[in-house]
Coordinates of C-alpha atoms and ligand atoms in Angstrom, one line a residue:
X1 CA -21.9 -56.1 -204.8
X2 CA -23.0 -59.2 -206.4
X3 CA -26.8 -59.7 -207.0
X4 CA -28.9 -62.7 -206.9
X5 CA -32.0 -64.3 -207.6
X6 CA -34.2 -66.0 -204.8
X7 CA -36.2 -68.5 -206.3
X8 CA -39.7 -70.2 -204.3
X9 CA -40.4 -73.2 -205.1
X10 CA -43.5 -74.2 -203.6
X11 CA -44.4 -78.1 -204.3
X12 CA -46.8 -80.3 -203.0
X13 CA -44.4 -82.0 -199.5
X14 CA -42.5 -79.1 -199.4
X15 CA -41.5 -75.7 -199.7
X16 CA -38.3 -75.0 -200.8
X17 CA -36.1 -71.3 -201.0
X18 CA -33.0 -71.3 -203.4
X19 CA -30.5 -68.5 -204.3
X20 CA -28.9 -68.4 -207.6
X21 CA -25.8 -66.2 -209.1
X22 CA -25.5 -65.2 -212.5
X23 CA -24.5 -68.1 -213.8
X24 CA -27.5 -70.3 -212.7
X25 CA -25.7 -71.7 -210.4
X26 CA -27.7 -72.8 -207.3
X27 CA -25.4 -71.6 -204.2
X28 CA -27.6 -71.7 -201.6
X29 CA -31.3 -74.0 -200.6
X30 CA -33.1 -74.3 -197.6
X31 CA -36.3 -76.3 -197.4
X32 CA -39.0 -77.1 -195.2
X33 CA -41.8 -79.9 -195.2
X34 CA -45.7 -79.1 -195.4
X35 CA -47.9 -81.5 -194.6
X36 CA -50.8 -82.7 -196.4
X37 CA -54.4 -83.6 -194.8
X38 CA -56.3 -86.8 -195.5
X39 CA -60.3 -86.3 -194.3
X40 CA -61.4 -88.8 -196.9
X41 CA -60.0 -91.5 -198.6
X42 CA -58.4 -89.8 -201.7
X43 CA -58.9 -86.2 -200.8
X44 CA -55.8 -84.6 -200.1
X45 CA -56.1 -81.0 -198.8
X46 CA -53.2 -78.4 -197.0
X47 CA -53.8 -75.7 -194.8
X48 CA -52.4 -72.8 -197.1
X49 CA -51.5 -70.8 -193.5
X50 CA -48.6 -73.3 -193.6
X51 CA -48.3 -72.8 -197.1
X52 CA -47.3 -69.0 -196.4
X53 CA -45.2 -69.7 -193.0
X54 CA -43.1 -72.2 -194.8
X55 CA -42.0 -69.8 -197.3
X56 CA -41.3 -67.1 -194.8
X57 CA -39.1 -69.6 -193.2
X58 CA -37.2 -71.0 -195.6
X59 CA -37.1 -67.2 -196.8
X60 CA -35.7 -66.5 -193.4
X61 CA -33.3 -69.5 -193.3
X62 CA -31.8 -69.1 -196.4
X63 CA -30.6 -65.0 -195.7
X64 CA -29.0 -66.6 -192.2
X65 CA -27.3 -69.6 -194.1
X66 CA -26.2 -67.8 -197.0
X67 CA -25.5 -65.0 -195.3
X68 CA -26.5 -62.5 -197.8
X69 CA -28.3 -59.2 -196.7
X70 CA -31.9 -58.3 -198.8
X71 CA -30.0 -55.4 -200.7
X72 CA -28.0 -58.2 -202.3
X73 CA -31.3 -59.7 -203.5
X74 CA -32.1 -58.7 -207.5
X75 CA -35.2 -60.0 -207.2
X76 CA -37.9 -63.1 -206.6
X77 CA -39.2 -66.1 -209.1
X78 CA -42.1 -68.1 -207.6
X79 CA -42.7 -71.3 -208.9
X80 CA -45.6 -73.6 -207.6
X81 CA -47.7 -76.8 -207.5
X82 CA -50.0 -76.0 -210.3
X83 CA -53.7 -76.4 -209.7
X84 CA -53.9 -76.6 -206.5
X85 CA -56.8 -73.9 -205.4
X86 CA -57.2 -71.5 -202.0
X87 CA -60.2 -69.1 -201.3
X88 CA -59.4 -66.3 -198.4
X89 CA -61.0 -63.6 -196.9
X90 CA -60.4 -60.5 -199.4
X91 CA -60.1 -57.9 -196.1
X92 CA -58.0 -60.5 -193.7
X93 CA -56.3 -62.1 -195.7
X94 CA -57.9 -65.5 -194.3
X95 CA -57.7 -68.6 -195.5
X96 CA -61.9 -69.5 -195.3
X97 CA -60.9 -73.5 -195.9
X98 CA -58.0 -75.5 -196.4
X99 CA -56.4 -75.0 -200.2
X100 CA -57.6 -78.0 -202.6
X101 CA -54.6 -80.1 -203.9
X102 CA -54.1 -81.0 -206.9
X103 CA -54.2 -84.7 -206.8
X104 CA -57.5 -84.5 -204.6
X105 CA -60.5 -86.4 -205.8
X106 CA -63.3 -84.8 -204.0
X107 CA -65.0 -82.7 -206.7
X108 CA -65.2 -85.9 -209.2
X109 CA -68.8 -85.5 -208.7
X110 CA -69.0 -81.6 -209.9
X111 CA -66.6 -83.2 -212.7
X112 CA -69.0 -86.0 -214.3
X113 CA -71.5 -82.7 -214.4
X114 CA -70.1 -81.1 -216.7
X115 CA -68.9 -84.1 -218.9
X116 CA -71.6 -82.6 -221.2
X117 CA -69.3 -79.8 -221.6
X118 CA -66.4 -81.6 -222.5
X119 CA -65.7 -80.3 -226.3
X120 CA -66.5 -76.5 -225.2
X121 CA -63.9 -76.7 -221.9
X122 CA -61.1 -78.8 -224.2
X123 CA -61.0 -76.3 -227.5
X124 CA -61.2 -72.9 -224.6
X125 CA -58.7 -74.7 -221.9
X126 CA -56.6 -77.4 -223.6
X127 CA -57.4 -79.7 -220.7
X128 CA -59.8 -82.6 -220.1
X129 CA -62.5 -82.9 -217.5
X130 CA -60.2 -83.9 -214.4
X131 CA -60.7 -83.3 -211.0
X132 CA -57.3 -81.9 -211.1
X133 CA -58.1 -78.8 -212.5
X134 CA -59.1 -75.5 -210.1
X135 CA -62.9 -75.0 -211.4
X136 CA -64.7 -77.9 -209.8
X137 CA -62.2 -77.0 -206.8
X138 CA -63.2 -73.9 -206.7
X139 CA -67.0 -74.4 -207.4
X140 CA -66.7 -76.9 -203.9
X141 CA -65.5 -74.2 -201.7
X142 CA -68.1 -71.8 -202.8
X143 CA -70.5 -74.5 -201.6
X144 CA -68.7 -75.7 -199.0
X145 CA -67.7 -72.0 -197.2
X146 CA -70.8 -70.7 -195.1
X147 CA -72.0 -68.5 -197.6
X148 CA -69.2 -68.6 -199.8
X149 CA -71.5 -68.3 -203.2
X150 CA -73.0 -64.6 -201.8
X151 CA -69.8 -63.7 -200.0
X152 CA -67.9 -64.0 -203.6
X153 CA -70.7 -62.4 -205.1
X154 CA -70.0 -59.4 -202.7
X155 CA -66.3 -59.0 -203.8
X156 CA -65.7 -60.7 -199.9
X157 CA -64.0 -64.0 -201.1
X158 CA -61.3 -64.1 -203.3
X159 CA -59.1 -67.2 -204.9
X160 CA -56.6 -68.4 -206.7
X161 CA -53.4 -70.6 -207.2
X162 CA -50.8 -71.6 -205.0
X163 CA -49.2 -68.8 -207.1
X164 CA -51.3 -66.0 -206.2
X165 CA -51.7 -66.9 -202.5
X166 CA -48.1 -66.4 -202.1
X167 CA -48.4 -63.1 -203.8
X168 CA -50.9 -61.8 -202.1
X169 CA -49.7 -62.2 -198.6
X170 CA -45.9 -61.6 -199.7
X171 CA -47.4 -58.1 -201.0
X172 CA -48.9 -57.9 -198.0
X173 CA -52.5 -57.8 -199.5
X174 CA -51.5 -55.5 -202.0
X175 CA -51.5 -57.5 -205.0
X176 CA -54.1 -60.3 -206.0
X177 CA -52.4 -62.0 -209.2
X178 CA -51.1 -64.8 -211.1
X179 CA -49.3 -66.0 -214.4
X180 CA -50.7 -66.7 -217.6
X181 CA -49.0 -70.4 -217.1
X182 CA -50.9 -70.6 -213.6
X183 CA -53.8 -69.5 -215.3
X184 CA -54.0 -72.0 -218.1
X185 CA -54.6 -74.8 -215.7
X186 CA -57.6 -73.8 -213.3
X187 CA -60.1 -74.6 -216.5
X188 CA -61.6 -71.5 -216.5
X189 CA -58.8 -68.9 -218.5
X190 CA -59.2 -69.2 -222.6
X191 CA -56.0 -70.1 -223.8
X192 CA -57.1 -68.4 -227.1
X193 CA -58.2 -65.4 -225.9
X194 CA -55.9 -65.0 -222.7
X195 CA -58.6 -63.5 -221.0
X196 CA -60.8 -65.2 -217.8
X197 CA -63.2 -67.1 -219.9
X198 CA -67.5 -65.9 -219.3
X199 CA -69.0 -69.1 -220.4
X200 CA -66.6 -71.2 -218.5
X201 CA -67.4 -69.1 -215.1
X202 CA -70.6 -69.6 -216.0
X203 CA -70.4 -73.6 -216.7
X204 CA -69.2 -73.6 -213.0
X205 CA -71.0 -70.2 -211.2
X206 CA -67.8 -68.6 -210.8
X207 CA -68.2 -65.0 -209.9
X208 CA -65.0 -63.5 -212.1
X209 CA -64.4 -61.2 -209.6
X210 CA -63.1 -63.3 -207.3
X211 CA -60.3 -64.2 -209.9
X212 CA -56.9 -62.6 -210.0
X213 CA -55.4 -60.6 -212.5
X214 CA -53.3 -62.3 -215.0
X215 CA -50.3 -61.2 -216.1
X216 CA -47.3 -62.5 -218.0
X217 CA -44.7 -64.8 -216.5
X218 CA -41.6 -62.2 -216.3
X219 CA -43.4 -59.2 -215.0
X220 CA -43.0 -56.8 -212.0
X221 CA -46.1 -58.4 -209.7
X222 CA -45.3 -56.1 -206.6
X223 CA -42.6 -56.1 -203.9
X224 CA -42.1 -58.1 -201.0
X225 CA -40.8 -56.1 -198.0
X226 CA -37.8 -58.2 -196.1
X227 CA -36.3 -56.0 -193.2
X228 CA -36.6 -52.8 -194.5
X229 CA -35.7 -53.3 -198.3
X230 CA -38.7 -54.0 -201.1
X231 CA -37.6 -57.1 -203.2
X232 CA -39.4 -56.9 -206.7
X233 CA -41.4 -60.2 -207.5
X234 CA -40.7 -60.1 -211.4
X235 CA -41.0 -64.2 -212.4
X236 CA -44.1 -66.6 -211.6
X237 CA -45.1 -70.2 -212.9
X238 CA -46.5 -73.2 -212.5
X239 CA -43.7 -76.4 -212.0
X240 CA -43.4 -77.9 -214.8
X241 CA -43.6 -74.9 -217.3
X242 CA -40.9 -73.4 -215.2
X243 CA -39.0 -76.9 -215.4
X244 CA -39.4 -75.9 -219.5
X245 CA -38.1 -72.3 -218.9
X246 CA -35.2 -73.7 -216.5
X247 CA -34.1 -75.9 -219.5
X248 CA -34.1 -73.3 -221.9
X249 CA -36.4 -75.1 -224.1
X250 CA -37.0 -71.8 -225.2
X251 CA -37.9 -72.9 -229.1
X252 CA -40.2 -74.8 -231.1
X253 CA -39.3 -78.6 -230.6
X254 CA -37.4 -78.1 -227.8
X255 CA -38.6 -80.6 -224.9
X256 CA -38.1 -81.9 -221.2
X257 CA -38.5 -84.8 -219.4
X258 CA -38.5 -85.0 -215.6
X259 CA -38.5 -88.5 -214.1
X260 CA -39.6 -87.9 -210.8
X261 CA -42.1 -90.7 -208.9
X262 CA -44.4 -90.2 -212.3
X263 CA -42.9 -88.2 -215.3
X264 CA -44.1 -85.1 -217.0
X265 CA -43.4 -84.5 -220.8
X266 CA -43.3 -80.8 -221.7
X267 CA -43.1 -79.9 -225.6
X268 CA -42.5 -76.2 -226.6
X269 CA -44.8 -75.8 -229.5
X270 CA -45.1 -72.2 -230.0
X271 CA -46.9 -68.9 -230.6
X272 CA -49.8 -71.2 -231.2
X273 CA -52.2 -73.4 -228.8
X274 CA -51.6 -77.5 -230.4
X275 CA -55.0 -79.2 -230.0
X276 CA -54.4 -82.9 -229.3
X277 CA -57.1 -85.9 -230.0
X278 CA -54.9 -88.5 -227.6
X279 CA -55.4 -86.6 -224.2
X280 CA -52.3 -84.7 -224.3
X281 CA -52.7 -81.6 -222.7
X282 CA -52.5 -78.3 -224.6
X283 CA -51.2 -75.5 -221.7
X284 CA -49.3 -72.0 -222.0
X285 CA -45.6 -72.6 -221.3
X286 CA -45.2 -69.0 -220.3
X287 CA -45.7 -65.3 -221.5
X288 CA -42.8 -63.0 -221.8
X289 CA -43.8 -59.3 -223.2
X290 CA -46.8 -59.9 -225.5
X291 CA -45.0 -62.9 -226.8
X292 CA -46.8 -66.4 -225.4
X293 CA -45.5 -69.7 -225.8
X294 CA -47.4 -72.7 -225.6
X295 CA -47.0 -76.2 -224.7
X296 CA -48.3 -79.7 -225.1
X297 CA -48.0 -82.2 -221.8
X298 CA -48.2 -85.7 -221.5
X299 CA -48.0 -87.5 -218.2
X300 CA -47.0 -91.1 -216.9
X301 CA -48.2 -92.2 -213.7
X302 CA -45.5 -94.3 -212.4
X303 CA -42.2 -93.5 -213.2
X304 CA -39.5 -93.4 -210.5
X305 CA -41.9 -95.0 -208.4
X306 CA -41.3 -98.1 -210.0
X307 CA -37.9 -98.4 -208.5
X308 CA -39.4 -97.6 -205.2
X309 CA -41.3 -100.2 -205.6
X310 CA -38.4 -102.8 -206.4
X311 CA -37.1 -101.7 -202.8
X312 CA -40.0 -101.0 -200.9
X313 CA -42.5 -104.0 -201.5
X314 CA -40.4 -106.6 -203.6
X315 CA -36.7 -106.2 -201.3
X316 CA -35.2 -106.7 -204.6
X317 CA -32.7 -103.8 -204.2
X318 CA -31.7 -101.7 -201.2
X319 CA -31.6 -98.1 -202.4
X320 CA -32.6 -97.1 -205.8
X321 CA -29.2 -96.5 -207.1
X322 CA -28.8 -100.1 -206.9
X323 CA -31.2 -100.6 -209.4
X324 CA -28.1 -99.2 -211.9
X325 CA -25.9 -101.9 -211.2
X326 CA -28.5 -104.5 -211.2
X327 CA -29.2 -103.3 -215.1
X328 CA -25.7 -103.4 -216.2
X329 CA -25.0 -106.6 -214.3
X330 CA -27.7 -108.2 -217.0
X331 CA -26.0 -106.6 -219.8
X332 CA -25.0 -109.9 -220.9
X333 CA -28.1 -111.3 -221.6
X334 CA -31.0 -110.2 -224.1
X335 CA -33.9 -109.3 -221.8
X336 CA -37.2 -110.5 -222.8
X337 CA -39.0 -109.5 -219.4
X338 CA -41.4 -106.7 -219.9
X339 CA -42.7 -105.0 -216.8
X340 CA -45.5 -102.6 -217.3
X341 CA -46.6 -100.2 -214.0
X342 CA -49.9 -99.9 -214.7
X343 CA -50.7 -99.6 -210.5
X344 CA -53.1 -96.9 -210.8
X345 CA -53.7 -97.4 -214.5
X346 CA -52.0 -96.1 -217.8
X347 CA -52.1 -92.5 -218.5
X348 CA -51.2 -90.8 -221.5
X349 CA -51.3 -91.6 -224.2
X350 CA -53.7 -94.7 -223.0
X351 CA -56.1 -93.6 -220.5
X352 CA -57.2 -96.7 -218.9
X353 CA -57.8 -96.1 -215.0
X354 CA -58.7 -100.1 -214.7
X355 CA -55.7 -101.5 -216.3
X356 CA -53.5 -102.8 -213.2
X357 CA -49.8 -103.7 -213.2
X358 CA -48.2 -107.0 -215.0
X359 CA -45.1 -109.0 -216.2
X360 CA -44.2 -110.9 -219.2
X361 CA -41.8 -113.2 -220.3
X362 CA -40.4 -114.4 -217.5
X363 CA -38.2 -117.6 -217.9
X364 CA -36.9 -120.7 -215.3
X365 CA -34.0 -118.5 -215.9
X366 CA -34.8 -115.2 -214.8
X367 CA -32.5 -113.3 -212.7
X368 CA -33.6 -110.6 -210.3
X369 CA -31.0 -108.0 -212.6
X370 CA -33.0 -108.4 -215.4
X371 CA -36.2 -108.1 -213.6
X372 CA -34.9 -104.9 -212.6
X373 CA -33.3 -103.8 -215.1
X374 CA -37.6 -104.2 -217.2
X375 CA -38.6 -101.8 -214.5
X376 CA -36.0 -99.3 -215.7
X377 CA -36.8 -99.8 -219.4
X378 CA -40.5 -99.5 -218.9
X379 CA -40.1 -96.1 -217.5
X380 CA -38.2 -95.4 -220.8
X381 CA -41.3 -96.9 -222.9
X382 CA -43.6 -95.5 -221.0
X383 CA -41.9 -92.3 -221.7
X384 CA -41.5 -93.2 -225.7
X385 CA -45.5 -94.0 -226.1
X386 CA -46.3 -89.9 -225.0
X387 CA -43.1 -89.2 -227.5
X388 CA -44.6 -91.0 -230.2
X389 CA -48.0 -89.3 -229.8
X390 CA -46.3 -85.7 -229.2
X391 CA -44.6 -86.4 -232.7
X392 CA -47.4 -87.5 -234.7
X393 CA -49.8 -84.5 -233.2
X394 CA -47.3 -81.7 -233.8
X395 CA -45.4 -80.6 -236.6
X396 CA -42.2 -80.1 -234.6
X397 CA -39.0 -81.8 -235.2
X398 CA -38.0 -83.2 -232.2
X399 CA -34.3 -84.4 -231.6
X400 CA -33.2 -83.6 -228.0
X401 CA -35.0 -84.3 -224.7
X402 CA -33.6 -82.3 -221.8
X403 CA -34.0 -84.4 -218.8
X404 CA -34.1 -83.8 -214.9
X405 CA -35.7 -85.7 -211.8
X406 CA -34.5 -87.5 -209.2
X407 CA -34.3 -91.0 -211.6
X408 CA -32.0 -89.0 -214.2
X409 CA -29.2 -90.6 -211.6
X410 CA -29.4 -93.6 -213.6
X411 CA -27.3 -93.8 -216.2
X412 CA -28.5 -96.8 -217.9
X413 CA -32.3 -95.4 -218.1
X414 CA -31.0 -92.3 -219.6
X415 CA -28.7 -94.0 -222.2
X416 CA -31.7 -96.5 -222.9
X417 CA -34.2 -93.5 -223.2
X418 CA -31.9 -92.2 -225.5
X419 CA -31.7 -95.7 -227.6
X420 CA -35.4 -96.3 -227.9
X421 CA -36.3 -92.9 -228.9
X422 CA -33.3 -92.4 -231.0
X423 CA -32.7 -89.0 -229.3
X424 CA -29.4 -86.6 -227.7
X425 CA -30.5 -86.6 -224.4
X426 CA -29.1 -83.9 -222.4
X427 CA -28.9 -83.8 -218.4
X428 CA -28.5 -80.2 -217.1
X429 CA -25.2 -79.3 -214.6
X430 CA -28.2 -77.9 -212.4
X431 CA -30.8 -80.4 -211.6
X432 CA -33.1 -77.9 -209.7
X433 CA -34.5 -76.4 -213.1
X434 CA -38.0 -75.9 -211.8
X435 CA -36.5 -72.9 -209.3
X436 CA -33.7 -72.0 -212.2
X437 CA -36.8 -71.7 -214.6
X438 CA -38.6 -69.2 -211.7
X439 CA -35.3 -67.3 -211.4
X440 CA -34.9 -67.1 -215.1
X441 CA -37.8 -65.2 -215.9
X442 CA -37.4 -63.0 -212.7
X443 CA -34.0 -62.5 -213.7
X444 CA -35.3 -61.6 -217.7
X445 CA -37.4 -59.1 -216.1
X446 CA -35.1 -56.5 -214.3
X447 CA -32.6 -56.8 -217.0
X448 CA -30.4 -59.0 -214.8
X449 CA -30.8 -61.4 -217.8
X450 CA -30.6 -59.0 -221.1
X451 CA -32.2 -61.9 -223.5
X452 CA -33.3 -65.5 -223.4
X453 CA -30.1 -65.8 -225.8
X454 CA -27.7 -64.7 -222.8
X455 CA -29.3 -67.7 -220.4
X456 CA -28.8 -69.9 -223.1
X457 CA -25.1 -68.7 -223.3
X458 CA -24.9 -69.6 -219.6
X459 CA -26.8 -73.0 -219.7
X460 CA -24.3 -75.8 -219.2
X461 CA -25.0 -79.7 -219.3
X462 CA -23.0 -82.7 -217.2
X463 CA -24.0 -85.4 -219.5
X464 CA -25.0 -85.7 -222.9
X465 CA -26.3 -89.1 -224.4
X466 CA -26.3 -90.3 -227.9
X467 CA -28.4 -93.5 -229.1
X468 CA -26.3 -96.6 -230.2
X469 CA -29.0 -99.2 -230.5
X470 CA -29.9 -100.5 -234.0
X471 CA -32.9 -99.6 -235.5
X472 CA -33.8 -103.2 -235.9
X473 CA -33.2 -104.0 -232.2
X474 CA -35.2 -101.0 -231.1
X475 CA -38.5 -101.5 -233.1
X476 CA -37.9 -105.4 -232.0
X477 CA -38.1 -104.4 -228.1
X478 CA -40.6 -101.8 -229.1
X479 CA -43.1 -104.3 -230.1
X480 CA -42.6 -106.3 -227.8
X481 CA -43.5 -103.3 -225.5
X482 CA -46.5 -102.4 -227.4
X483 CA -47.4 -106.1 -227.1
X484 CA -47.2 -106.2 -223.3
X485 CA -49.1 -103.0 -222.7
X486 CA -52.2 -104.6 -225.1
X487 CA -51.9 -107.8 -223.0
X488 CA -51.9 -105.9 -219.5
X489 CA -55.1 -104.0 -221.1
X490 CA -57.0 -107.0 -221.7
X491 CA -56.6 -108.5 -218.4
X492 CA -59.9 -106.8 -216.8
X493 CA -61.5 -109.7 -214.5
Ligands
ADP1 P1 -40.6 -86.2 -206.8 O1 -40.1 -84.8 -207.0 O2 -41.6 -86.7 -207.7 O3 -40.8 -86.6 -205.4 P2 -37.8 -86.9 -207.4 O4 -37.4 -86.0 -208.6 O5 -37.2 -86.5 -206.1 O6 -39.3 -87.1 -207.3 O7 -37.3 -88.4 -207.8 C1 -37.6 -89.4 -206.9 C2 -37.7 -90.7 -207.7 O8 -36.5 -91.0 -208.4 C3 -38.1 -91.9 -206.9 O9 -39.2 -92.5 -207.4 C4 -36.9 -92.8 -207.0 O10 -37.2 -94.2 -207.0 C5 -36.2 -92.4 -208.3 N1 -34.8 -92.6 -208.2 C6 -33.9 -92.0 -207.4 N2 -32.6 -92.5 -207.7 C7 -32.7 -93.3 -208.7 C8 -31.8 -94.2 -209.5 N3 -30.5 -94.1 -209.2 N4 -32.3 -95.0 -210.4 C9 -33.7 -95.0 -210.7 N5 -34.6 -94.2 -210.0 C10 -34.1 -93.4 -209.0

């Protein structure tokens, strides 16, 4: 009978169920919304009982559509919005408040407390002080729960990641666990030590009991019972490091991009944590026997969403695959128009939360392709400022980007990405690599996958890009970038 590997992929609009063969190949997906709750402007929170149903269901739909029976199931790969925090009742199994998304603001507050602490959380964590992060969202809940501070205290309240959530009620209470990669982002796990960290519980009253156990990324977490037959849950982590795994960036250098309505840089740089001094973050990529493998991030805001933009508030173009023809259309002329997205601000490698979005060198002559076709390149700048940092903070030789995303459609951006950075670009035959990364490791576990070496013999691309630009005309449009990006930065009035 052939076997294969259901993946979860738990983001933050919806939950998605996909089963893969042995090649990778993504055969079957079912998916299902989850809505998000607004009670404050810039809160975002979920009620992580939907969280649970929505994977059962998609769990559910998936065996009907496929038709495949449970015995045909190898085993599970959970991948999951990172950060994102839920505290439940140790005995039910209770949700005691909606989980905290990631993108929620509310703890800023219990953040600028602990901007004293800064150097200490950056050189145990990798991160900086960010709401995003699960401590401060953690710390609200125990003040925010009726009791919640004692009730932890007591071993009554437990929490954890999106990750662990699913595990525990897949387990059906059994297990209370989650991945080293998970770990790495909730602010309180030393990414030295691998351990729960007893200052940083401190910093924030955490009571460590009420943490899970971590455990590596392929590992047997417990079994999930599906009509009658136990399915092993043997591969866990967070989105983006799964992305990684999915792309096989299994070495040193190796490094994804995925353009999605912002982007997210992940750089594979080894047995050892890379501490950065522009705000990259340092993270674990993922822990496989004893072995663990780091990573650096960088993040853009606005990626993708530029192009949403174009069509959504300017009409320029009517779907976003227009946006391709508008850019080749303009081929013809040198473009001079420099579009830079700062609509929330600049992220990485910048860090500027005031800086607001702005245009330059427009012309009498300016058509609406080239306007466009800016808005493409400055996702590809955007992407080659974190590039340039990652290569200057790392001693990693860096000459392919993997890519995925829904904005790895366009051609142009992808072949322009590769002429500004003067990298192969390489766009994977299957685009879901945040499940194939889940599956992976799952798969790595049980032996269904005998080495990383074997996925990688597997692993098969639809596109490669090499850059043609000359170097002259790239550090010409460069600057001219650079210059744009100062200008935008001084406009504050
Ligand atoms: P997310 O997972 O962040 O919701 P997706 O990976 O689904 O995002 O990608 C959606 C983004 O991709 C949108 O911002 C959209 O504008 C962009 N996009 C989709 N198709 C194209 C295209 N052909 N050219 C440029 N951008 C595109």
């Amino acid at each position: 009978m052939e076997k294969y590997i259901l993946s979860i992929d738990q983001g933050t609009t919806s939950t998605r169920a996909i089963l893969f063969n042995h090649y990778g190949q993504a055969i079957c997906i079912t998916q299902k919304e989850v809505n998000c709750i607004f009670p404050n402007p810039g809160w975002v929170e979920v009620d992580a009982n939907e969280i649970y149903q929505s994977a059962v269901d998609v769990i559910d739909q998936l065996f009907f559509k496929a038709k495949v029976t449970p015995a045909s199931i190898e085993c599970i790969g959970i991948t999951n919005q990172r950060e994102t925090t839920v505290m439940w009742d140790k005995e039910t199994g209770m949700p005691v408040y909606n989980a905290i998304v990631w993108q929620s603001r509310q703890t800023a507050d219990i953040c600028e407390q602990h901007k004293k602490d800064e150097d200490v959380i950056r050189n145990k964590t990798g991160l900086i002080i960010n709401p995003y992060f699960s401590a401060s969202k953690i710390r609200y809940l125990l003040d925010h729960v009726p009791n919640g501070q004692a009730r932890a205290e007591k071993g009554e309240l437990i929490c954890g990641t999106i990750d662990s959530w699913l595990i525990y009620k897949l387990t059906n209470h059994v297990v209370h666990a989650t991945d080293v990669s998970n770990a790495s982002r909730t602010m309180l796990f030393n990414i030295n030590t691998m351990k729960w960290d007893d200052e940083l519980c401190k910093l924030f009253r955490v009571p460590m009991k009420m943490l899970p156990k971590v455990y590596p990324s392929s590992y047997k977490y417990g079994l999930f019972e599906y009509k009658g037959k136990k399915i092993p849950i043997t591969g866990v982590a967070g989105d983006q490091q799964a992305a990684l795994f999915g792309q096989t960036c299994f070495d040193k250098g190796d490094c994804k991009n995925t353009y999605g309505t912002g982007c997210f840089m992940l750089l594979n740089t080894g047995n050892k944590p890379t501490f950065s001094k522009s705000g990259l973050l340092t993270t674990i990529a993922w822990q496989i026997g004893k072995e663990v493998t780091y990573a650096l991030e960088g993040s853009i805001f606005v990626g993708g969403a530029v192009i949403q933009w174009l069509r959504d508030e300017m009409k320029m173009i009517p779907d976003s695959a227009a946006s391709e023809k508008c850019a080749y259309h303009s081929l013809d002329k040198e473009n001079n128009v420099y579009i830079v997205p700062a609509f929330v601000g600049l992220a990485t490698p910048y860090w500027d939360n005031e800086a607001r979005g702005a245009v330059f060198g427009l012309t009498r002559g300016t058509t609406r392709d080239e306007f466009v076709r800016a808005a493409i390149e400055a996702i590809a700048y955007q992407f080659k400022d974190v590039f340039e940092v990652m290569k200057k903070e790392t001693d990693c030789s860096i000459h392919t980007l993997q890519v995925d995303g829904g904005a790895t459609k366009n051609k142009y951006l992808l072949q322009f990405q590769s002429d500004i950075c003067g990298l192969t670009i390489k766009l994977p035959q299957c685009l879901e690599t945040t499940a194939l990364g889940a599956a992976y490791l799952a798969g790595l576990c049980t032996g269904y996958y005998s080495s990383v070496e074997e996925i990688k013999s597997i692993h098969s691309f639809q596109a490669v890009y090499e850059p043609k630009m000359k170097s002259s005309v790239v550090n010409k449009k460069y600057r001219g970038w650079k210059l744009a990006v100062k200008a935008t930065r001084v406009f504050k009035p």
